[in-house]
PDB file of C-alpha atoms in Angstrom:
ATOM      1  CA  MET E   1     -27.026  -8.055   8.435  1.00 47.00           C
ATOM      2  CA  LYS E   2     -26.965 -11.703   9.464  1.00 59.00           C
ATOM      3  CA  LYS E   3     -24.877 -12.596  12.498  1.00 74.00           C
ATOM      4  CA  LYS E   4     -21.631 -14.405  11.738  1.00 79.00           C
ATOM      5  CA  TYR E   5     -19.403 -16.699  13.745  1.00 85.00           C
ATOM      6  CA  TYR E   6     -15.687 -16.660  13.037  1.00 87.00           C
ATOM      7  CA  ALA E   7     -14.092 -20.000  13.896  1.00 87.00           C
ATOM      8  CA  VAL E   8     -10.314 -20.014  14.332  1.00 89.00           C
ATOM      9  CA  ARG E   9      -8.777 -23.450  14.634  1.00 87.00           C
ATOM     10  CA  SER E  10      -5.165 -22.363  14.114  1.00 86.00           C
ATOM     11  CA  GLY E  11      -3.947 -18.961  15.277  1.00 88.00           C
ATOM     12  CA  ARG E  12      -2.600 -16.987  18.224  1.00 90.00           C
ATOM     13  CA  GLU E  13      -5.936 -17.764  19.842  1.00 91.00           C
ATOM     14  CA  THR E  14      -8.430 -20.423  18.799  1.00 92.00           C
ATOM     15  CA  GLY E  15     -12.160 -20.638  19.271  1.00 92.00           C
ATOM     16  CA  ILE E  16     -15.277 -18.887  18.028  1.00 93.00           C
ATOM     17  CA  PHE E  17     -15.303 -15.104  17.732  1.00 92.00           C
ATOM     18  CA  LEU E  18     -18.254 -12.829  17.040  1.00 90.00           C
ATOM     19  CA  THR E  19     -16.443 -10.059  15.138  1.00 89.00           C
ATOM     20  CA  TRP E  20     -13.995  -9.921  12.250  1.00 85.00           C
ATOM     21  CA  GLU E  21     -11.729  -7.683  14.343  1.00 86.00           C
ATOM     22  CA  GLU E  22     -11.321 -10.438  16.955  1.00 90.00           C
ATOM     23  CA  CYS E  23     -10.740 -13.024  14.247  1.00 88.00           C
ATOM     24  CA  ARG E  24      -8.144 -10.858  12.517  1.00 86.00           C
ATOM     25  CA  SER E  25      -6.335 -10.193  15.799  1.00 89.00           C
ATOM     26  CA  ALA E  26      -6.121 -13.935  16.397  1.00 89.00           C
ATOM     27  CA  THR E  27      -4.841 -14.793  12.906  1.00 86.00           C
ATOM     28  CA  GLU E  28      -3.156 -11.823  11.209  1.00 81.00           C
ATOM     29  CA  GLY E  29       0.521 -12.521  10.617  1.00 75.00           C
ATOM     30  CA  TYR E  30       0.237 -16.027  12.073  1.00 78.00           C
ATOM     31  CA  SER E  31       1.890 -18.623   9.855  1.00 73.00           C
ATOM     32  CA  GLY E  32      -0.531 -21.413   8.964  1.00 72.00           C
ATOM     33  CA  ALA E  33      -3.620 -19.629  10.291  1.00 79.00           C
ATOM     34  CA  GLU E  34      -6.881 -21.483   9.642  1.00 81.00           C
ATOM     35  CA  TYR E  35     -10.236 -19.765  10.041  1.00 83.00           C
ATOM     36  CA  LYS E  36     -13.639 -19.442   8.427  1.00 81.00           C
ATOM     37  CA  ALA E  37     -16.869 -17.489   8.840  1.00 81.00           C
ATOM     38  CA  PHE E  38     -20.181 -19.291   9.412  1.00 81.00           C
ATOM     39  CA  SER E  39     -23.775 -18.132   9.714  1.00 78.00           C
ATOM     40  CA  ALA E  40     -24.596 -20.928  12.182  1.00 81.00           C
ATOM     41  CA  LYS E  41     -22.725 -21.503  15.438  1.00 85.00           C
ATOM     42  CA  ALA E  42     -23.174 -25.271  15.121  1.00 84.00           C
ATOM     43  CA  ASP E  43     -21.258 -25.276  11.830  1.00 83.00           C
ATOM     44  CA  ALA E  44     -18.512 -23.165  13.398  1.00 85.00           C
ATOM     45  CA  LYS E  45     -18.177 -25.749  16.197  1.00 86.00           C
ATOM     46  CA  LYS E  46     -17.954 -28.587  13.661  1.00 84.00           C
ATOM     47  CA  TYR E  47     -15.184 -26.725  11.846  1.00 83.00           C
ATOM     48  CA  LEU E  48     -13.250 -26.307  15.096  1.00 85.00           C
ATOM     49  CA  ASN E  49     -13.609 -30.011  15.828  1.00 82.00           C
ATOM     50  CA  GLY E  50     -12.336 -30.879  12.369  1.00 74.00           C
ATOM     51  CA  SER E  51     -15.327 -33.001  11.425  1.00 63.00           C
ATOM     52  CA  ASP E  52     -15.565 -34.328   7.860  1.00 40.00           C
ATOM     53  CA  ASP E  53     -18.722 -32.313   7.156  1.00 51.00           C
ATOM     54  CA  ALA E  54     -17.109 -29.060   8.227  1.00 44.00           C
ATOM     55  CA  SER E  55     -13.982 -29.773   6.210  1.00 44.00           C
ATOM     56  CA  LYS E  56     -16.086 -30.187   3.072  1.00 45.00           C
ATOM     57  CA  LYS E  57     -17.609 -26.769   3.664  1.00 47.00           C
ATOM     58  CA  GLU E  58     -14.256 -25.064   4.219  1.00 58.00           C
ATOM     59  CA  ASP E  59     -13.688 -22.228   1.766  1.00 70.00           C
ATOM     60  CA  PRO E  60     -10.015 -21.519   1.040  1.00 76.00           C
ATOM     61  CA  THR E  61     -10.925 -18.036  -0.239  1.00 82.00           C
ATOM     62  CA  ALA E  62     -11.612 -16.971   3.356  1.00 83.00           C
ATOM     63  CA  ASP E  63      -7.832 -17.055   3.880  1.00 85.00           C
ATOM     64  CA  PRO E  64      -5.985 -13.854   2.825  1.00 89.00           C
ATOM     65  CA  MET E  65      -3.079 -15.983   1.577  1.00 87.00           C
ATOM     66  CA  PHE E  66      -5.387 -17.382  -1.105  1.00 90.00           C
ATOM     67  CA  PHE E  67      -5.187 -13.964  -2.809  1.00 94.00           C
ATOM     68  CA  ALA E  68      -1.610 -13.047  -1.872  1.00 92.00           C
ATOM     69  CA  LYS E  69       0.551 -12.745  -4.967  1.00 93.00           C
ATOM     70  CA  GLU E  70       4.100 -11.448  -5.193  1.00 94.00           C
ATOM     71  CA  GLY E  71       4.272  -7.830  -6.324  1.00 95.00           C
ATOM     72  CA  GLU E  72       0.488  -7.419  -6.510  1.00 97.00           C
ATOM     73  CA  LEU E  73      -2.064  -5.848  -4.197  1.00 98.00           C
ATOM     74  CA  THR E  74      -5.531  -7.400  -4.065  1.00 98.00           C
ATOM     75  CA  ALA E  75      -8.560  -5.292  -3.115  1.00 98.00           C
ATOM     76  CA  PHE E  76     -12.234  -6.030  -2.498  1.00 98.00           C
ATOM     77  CA  VAL E  77     -14.452  -2.958  -2.854  1.00 98.00           C
ATOM     78  CA  ASP E  78     -18.103  -2.185  -2.176  1.00 97.00           C
ATOM     79  CA  GLY E  79     -20.468   0.702  -1.530  1.00 97.00           C
ATOM     80  CA  SER E  80     -23.624   1.486   0.404  1.00 96.00           C
ATOM     81  CA  PHE E  81     -26.208   4.274   0.515  1.00 96.00           C
ATOM     82  CA  ASP E  82     -28.377   5.778   3.235  1.00 95.00           C
ATOM     83  CA  ALA E  83     -31.504   7.269   1.679  1.00 92.00           C
ATOM     84  CA  GLN E  84     -32.380   9.107   4.882  1.00 93.00           C
ATOM     85  CA  SER E  85     -29.151  11.089   5.122  1.00 93.00           C
ATOM     86  CA  GLY E  86     -28.286  11.068   1.427  1.00 94.00           C
ATOM     87  CA  MET E  87     -24.805   9.804   2.264  1.00 96.00           C
ATOM     88  CA  TYR E  88     -22.924   7.095   0.396  1.00 97.00           C
ATOM     89  CA  GLY E  89     -20.351   4.899   2.097  1.00 97.00           C
ATOM     90  CA  PHE E  90     -17.425   2.848   0.895  1.00 97.00           C
ATOM     91  CA  GLY E  91     -15.492  -0.129   2.171  1.00 96.00           C
ATOM     92  CA  CYS E  92     -12.371  -1.791   0.876  1.00 96.00           C
ATOM     93  CA  VAL E  93     -10.292  -4.708   2.072  1.00 96.00           C
ATOM     94  CA  MET E  94      -6.737  -4.838   0.745  1.00 96.00           C
ATOM     95  CA  ILE E  95      -4.514  -7.920   0.873  1.00 96.00           C
ATOM     96  CA  ALA E  96      -0.750  -7.551   0.513  1.00 95.00           C
ATOM     97  CA  PRO E  97       1.554 -10.228  -0.958  1.00 93.00           C
ATOM     98  CA  ASP E  98       2.440 -11.435   2.549  1.00 92.00           C
ATOM     99  CA  GLY E  99      -1.237 -11.828   3.473  1.00 90.00           C
ATOM    100  CA  THR E 100      -1.432  -8.664   5.565  1.00 91.00           C
ATOM    101  CA  VAL E 101      -4.970  -7.268   5.493  1.00 92.00           C
ATOM    102  CA  THR E 102      -5.674  -3.512   5.527  1.00 94.00           C
ATOM    103  CA  GLU E 103      -9.234  -2.211   5.781  1.00 94.00           C
ATOM    104  CA  LYS E 104     -10.464   1.270   4.938  1.00 94.00           C
ATOM    105  CA  ASN E 105     -13.921   2.847   4.875  1.00 95.00           C
ATOM    106  CA  GLY E 106     -15.518   6.248   4.795  1.00 96.00           C
ATOM    107  CA  SER E 107     -18.413   8.249   3.411  1.00 96.00           C
ATOM    108  CA  GLY E 108     -19.308  11.067   1.049  1.00 94.00           C
ATOM    109  CA  ILE E 109     -22.215  13.451   0.674  1.00 92.00           C
ATOM    110  CA  LYS E 110     -21.590  15.381  -2.568  1.00 93.00           C
ATOM    111  CA  GLU E 111     -24.937  16.539  -3.881  1.00 93.00           C
ATOM    112  CA  GLU E 112     -23.988  15.733  -7.475  1.00 94.00           C
ATOM    113  CA  ALA E 113     -23.005  12.162  -6.629  1.00 94.00           C
ATOM    114  CA  ARG E 114     -26.055  11.202  -4.554  1.00 91.00           C
ATOM    115  CA  SER E 115     -28.039  10.029  -7.549  1.00 93.00           C
ATOM    116  CA  ALA E 116     -25.503   7.224  -8.032  1.00 95.00           C
ATOM    117  CA  ARG E 117     -26.400   5.934  -4.540  1.00 95.00           C
ATOM    118  CA  ASN E 118     -24.293   2.900  -3.495  1.00 96.00           C
ATOM    119  CA  VAL E 119     -22.402   2.994  -6.827  1.00 96.00           C
ATOM    120  CA  ALA E 120     -20.858   6.298  -5.724  1.00 97.00           C
ATOM    121  CA  GLY E 121     -19.524   4.472  -2.689  1.00 97.00           C
ATOM    122  CA  GLU E 122     -18.081   1.587  -4.697  1.00 97.00           C
ATOM    123  CA  LEU E 123     -16.362   4.033  -7.030  1.00 98.00           C
ATOM    124  CA  LEU E 124     -14.895   5.818  -4.008  1.00 97.00           C
ATOM    125  CA  ALA E 125     -13.695   2.470  -2.637  1.00 98.00           C
ATOM    126  CA  THR E 126     -11.960   1.700  -5.939  1.00 98.00           C
ATOM    127  CA  MET E 127     -10.233   5.081  -5.963  1.00 98.00           C
ATOM    128  CA  THR E 128      -9.150   4.563  -2.343  1.00 97.00           C
ATOM    129  CA  ALA E 129      -7.652   1.150  -3.138  1.00 98.00           C
ATOM    130  CA  THR E 130      -5.866   2.554  -6.191  1.00 98.00           C
ATOM    131  CA  ALA E 131      -4.424   5.447  -4.188  1.00 98.00           C
ATOM    132  CA  PHE E 132      -3.271   2.988  -1.511  1.00 97.00           C
ATOM    133  CA  ALA E 133      -1.550   0.842  -4.152  1.00 98.00           C
ATOM    134  CA  MET E 134       0.296   3.832  -5.589  1.00 97.00           C
ATOM    135  CA  LYS E 135       1.309   5.184  -2.186  1.00 96.00           C
ATOM    136  CA  ASN E 136       2.768   1.816  -1.213  1.00 97.00           C
ATOM    137  CA  GLY E 137       4.633   1.240  -4.442  1.00 97.00           C
ATOM    138  CA  TYR E 138       2.501  -1.479  -6.035  1.00 98.00           C
ATOM    139  CA  LYS E 139       2.675  -1.620  -9.813  1.00 97.00           C
ATOM    140  CA  LYS E 140      -0.166  -4.145 -10.071  1.00 98.00           C
ATOM    141  CA  LEU E 141      -3.600  -4.094  -8.462  1.00 98.00           C
ATOM    142  CA  LYS E 142      -6.369  -6.682  -8.727  1.00 98.00           C
ATOM    143  CA  ILE E 143      -9.802  -5.333  -7.790  1.00 98.00           C
ATOM    144  CA  TYR E 144     -12.744  -7.581  -6.936  1.00 97.00           C
ATOM    145  CA  HIS E 145     -16.022  -5.697  -7.365  1.00 97.00           C
ATOM    146  CA  ASP E 146     -19.716  -6.438  -7.793  1.00 93.00           C
ATOM    147  CA  TYR E 147     -20.828  -3.458  -9.923  1.00 95.00           C
ATOM    148  CA  THR E 148     -20.049  -3.879 -13.628  1.00 96.00           C
ATOM    149  CA  GLY E 149     -19.474  -0.169 -14.230  1.00 96.00           C
ATOM    150  CA  ILE E 150     -16.321  -0.196 -12.092  1.00 97.00           C
ATOM    151  CA  ALA E 151     -14.493  -1.930 -14.936  1.00 97.00           C
ATOM    152  CA  LYS E 152     -16.609  -0.680 -17.849  1.00 97.00           C
ATOM    153  CA  TRP E 153     -15.947   3.007 -17.143  1.00 97.00           C
ATOM    154  CA  TYR E 154     -12.255   2.373 -16.554  1.00 97.00           C
ATOM    155  CA  ASN E 155     -11.918   0.471 -19.834  1.00 96.00           C
ATOM    156  CA  GLY E 156     -13.928   3.068 -21.775  1.00 96.00           C
ATOM    157  CA  GLU E 157     -16.733   0.626 -22.608  1.00 97.00           C
ATOM    158  CA  TRP E 158     -19.380   2.836 -20.973  1.00 97.00           C
ATOM    159  CA  LYS E 159     -19.913   6.553 -21.387  1.00 96.00           C
ATOM    160  CA  THR E 160     -19.329   8.577 -18.225  1.00 95.00           C
ATOM    161  CA  GLU E 161     -22.634  10.407 -18.163  1.00 94.00           C
ATOM    162  CA  SER E 162     -23.067  10.837 -14.394  1.00 94.00           C
ATOM    163  CA  PHE E 163     -21.074  13.124 -12.116  1.00 96.00           C
ATOM    164  CA  ALA E 164     -19.796  10.172 -10.070  1.00 96.00           C
ATOM    165  CA  ALA E 165     -18.630   8.306 -13.172  1.00 97.00           C
ATOM    166  CA  ARG E 166     -16.854  11.383 -14.562  1.00 97.00           C
ATOM    167  CA  GLU E 167     -15.018  12.008 -11.276  1.00 96.00           C
ATOM    168  CA  TYR E 168     -14.046   8.358 -11.090  1.00 98.00           C
ATOM    169  CA  SER E 169     -12.770   8.237 -14.663  1.00 97.00           C
ATOM    170  CA  ALA E 170     -10.802  11.472 -14.280  1.00 97.00           C
ATOM    171  CA  PHE E 171      -9.045  10.160 -11.171  1.00 98.00           C
ATOM    172  CA  MET E 172      -8.380   6.688 -12.543  1.00 98.00           C
ATOM    173  CA  ASN E 173      -7.010   8.017 -15.835  1.00 97.00           C
ATOM    174  CA  LYS E 174      -4.308   9.873 -13.889  1.00 97.00           C
ATOM    175  CA  THR E 175      -3.202   6.616 -12.267  1.00 97.00           C
ATOM    176  CA  ARG E 176      -2.787   4.594 -15.475  1.00 97.00           C
ATOM    177  CA  PRO E 177       0.946   5.315 -15.914  1.00 96.00           C
ATOM    178  CA  TYR E 178       1.693   4.110 -12.386  1.00 96.00           C
ATOM    179  CA  VAL E 179      -0.414   1.041 -11.665  1.00 98.00           C
ATOM    180  CA  GLU E 180      -1.794  -1.754 -13.844  1.00 98.00           C
ATOM    181  CA  ILE E 181      -5.316  -2.755 -12.793  1.00 98.00           C
ATOM    182  CA  ASP E 182      -7.068  -6.065 -13.333  1.00 98.00           C
ATOM    183  CA  PHE E 183     -10.815  -6.129 -12.550  1.00 98.00           C
ATOM    184  CA  VAL E 184     -12.616  -9.274 -11.376  1.00 97.00           C
ATOM    185  CA  LYS E 185     -16.427  -9.357 -11.191  1.00 95.00           C
ATOM    186  CA  VAL E 186     -17.941 -10.907  -8.058  1.00 91.00           C
ATOM    187  CA  GLU E 187     -21.670 -11.479  -7.659  1.00 82.00           C
ATOM    188  CA  ALA E 188     -23.016  -9.450  -4.720  1.00 73.00           C
ATOM    189  CA  HIS E 189     -24.117 -11.174  -1.507  1.00 71.00           C
ATOM    190  CA  THR E 190     -23.039 -14.661  -2.542  1.00 72.00           C
ATOM    191  CA  GLY E 191     -20.970 -15.357   0.559  1.00 76.00           C
ATOM    192  CA  VAL E 192     -17.550 -14.361  -0.778  1.00 86.00           C
ATOM    193  CA  PHE E 193     -15.830 -13.637   2.532  1.00 90.00           C
ATOM    194  CA  PHE E 194     -13.837 -10.479   1.749  1.00 94.00           C
ATOM    195  CA  ASN E 195     -16.541  -9.082  -0.514  1.00 93.00           C
ATOM    196  CA  GLU E 196     -19.005  -9.413   2.366  1.00 91.00           C
ATOM    197  CA  ARG E 197     -16.477  -7.731   4.635  1.00 92.00           C
ATOM    198  CA  ALA E 198     -16.163  -4.768   2.229  1.00 95.00           C
ATOM    199  CA  ASP E 199     -19.961  -4.497   2.210  1.00 94.00           C
ATOM    200  CA  MET E 200     -19.992  -4.474   6.018  1.00 91.00           C
ATOM    201  CA  LEU E 201     -17.338  -1.745   6.145  1.00 93.00           C
ATOM    202  CA  ALA E 202     -19.366   0.423   3.743  1.00 95.00           C
ATOM    203  CA  LYS E 203     -22.433   0.060   5.949  1.00 94.00           C
ATOM    204  CA  GLU E 204     -20.401   0.736   9.102  1.00 92.00           C
ATOM    205  CA  ALA E 205     -19.252   4.039   7.587  1.00 94.00           C
ATOM    206  CA  LEU E 206     -22.910   5.109   7.441  1.00 95.00           C
ATOM    207  CA  GLY E 207     -23.846   3.711  10.849  1.00 92.00           C
ATOM    208  CA  LEU E 208     -26.116   1.126   9.239  1.00 88.00           C
ATOM    209  CA  THR E 209     -24.872  -1.889  11.236  1.00 73.00           C
TER     210      THR E 209
END
């Protein structure tokens, strides 16, 4: 995983941080927080200094408030797989209407689900986000995902032939009366901040980072 630099130019603390946890601590709940992730430290410094070049590169989707919508929970989900252990991991980043970010990750090792590899993890992430939405009283949930099947199986466009897909569909069908879900496809590893964070969480669950 490439090293990232988190530049915070408006928050409880400002400067360049090396982990998302430090960045979140400096910005979470802070009105008017401004921050962005960079792969090069030089670009992070330019952003802090407010140079024209850095401003052009600024991505508003790195701000949780970009996705905050009244009455709706937003979730980014992803999965990972460790061929050596046979375990699949999941990561999800959930953004509440007030911009509060909640992260969850974990792993599974069901023999029947292993063949689905990282897809099993992304399905688990989706179920986790859905359960979180229901538990916290959200009637609407928008899920950003990079595997097409997440939406296709839910909408009945694909047959649930694998064990992982059948488990996923069975769980999600039970939630239909309680939460309305909108799926948004995101291309994997294209620099979408919260999608990359979900990917990192899935890998962390397997000790791959």
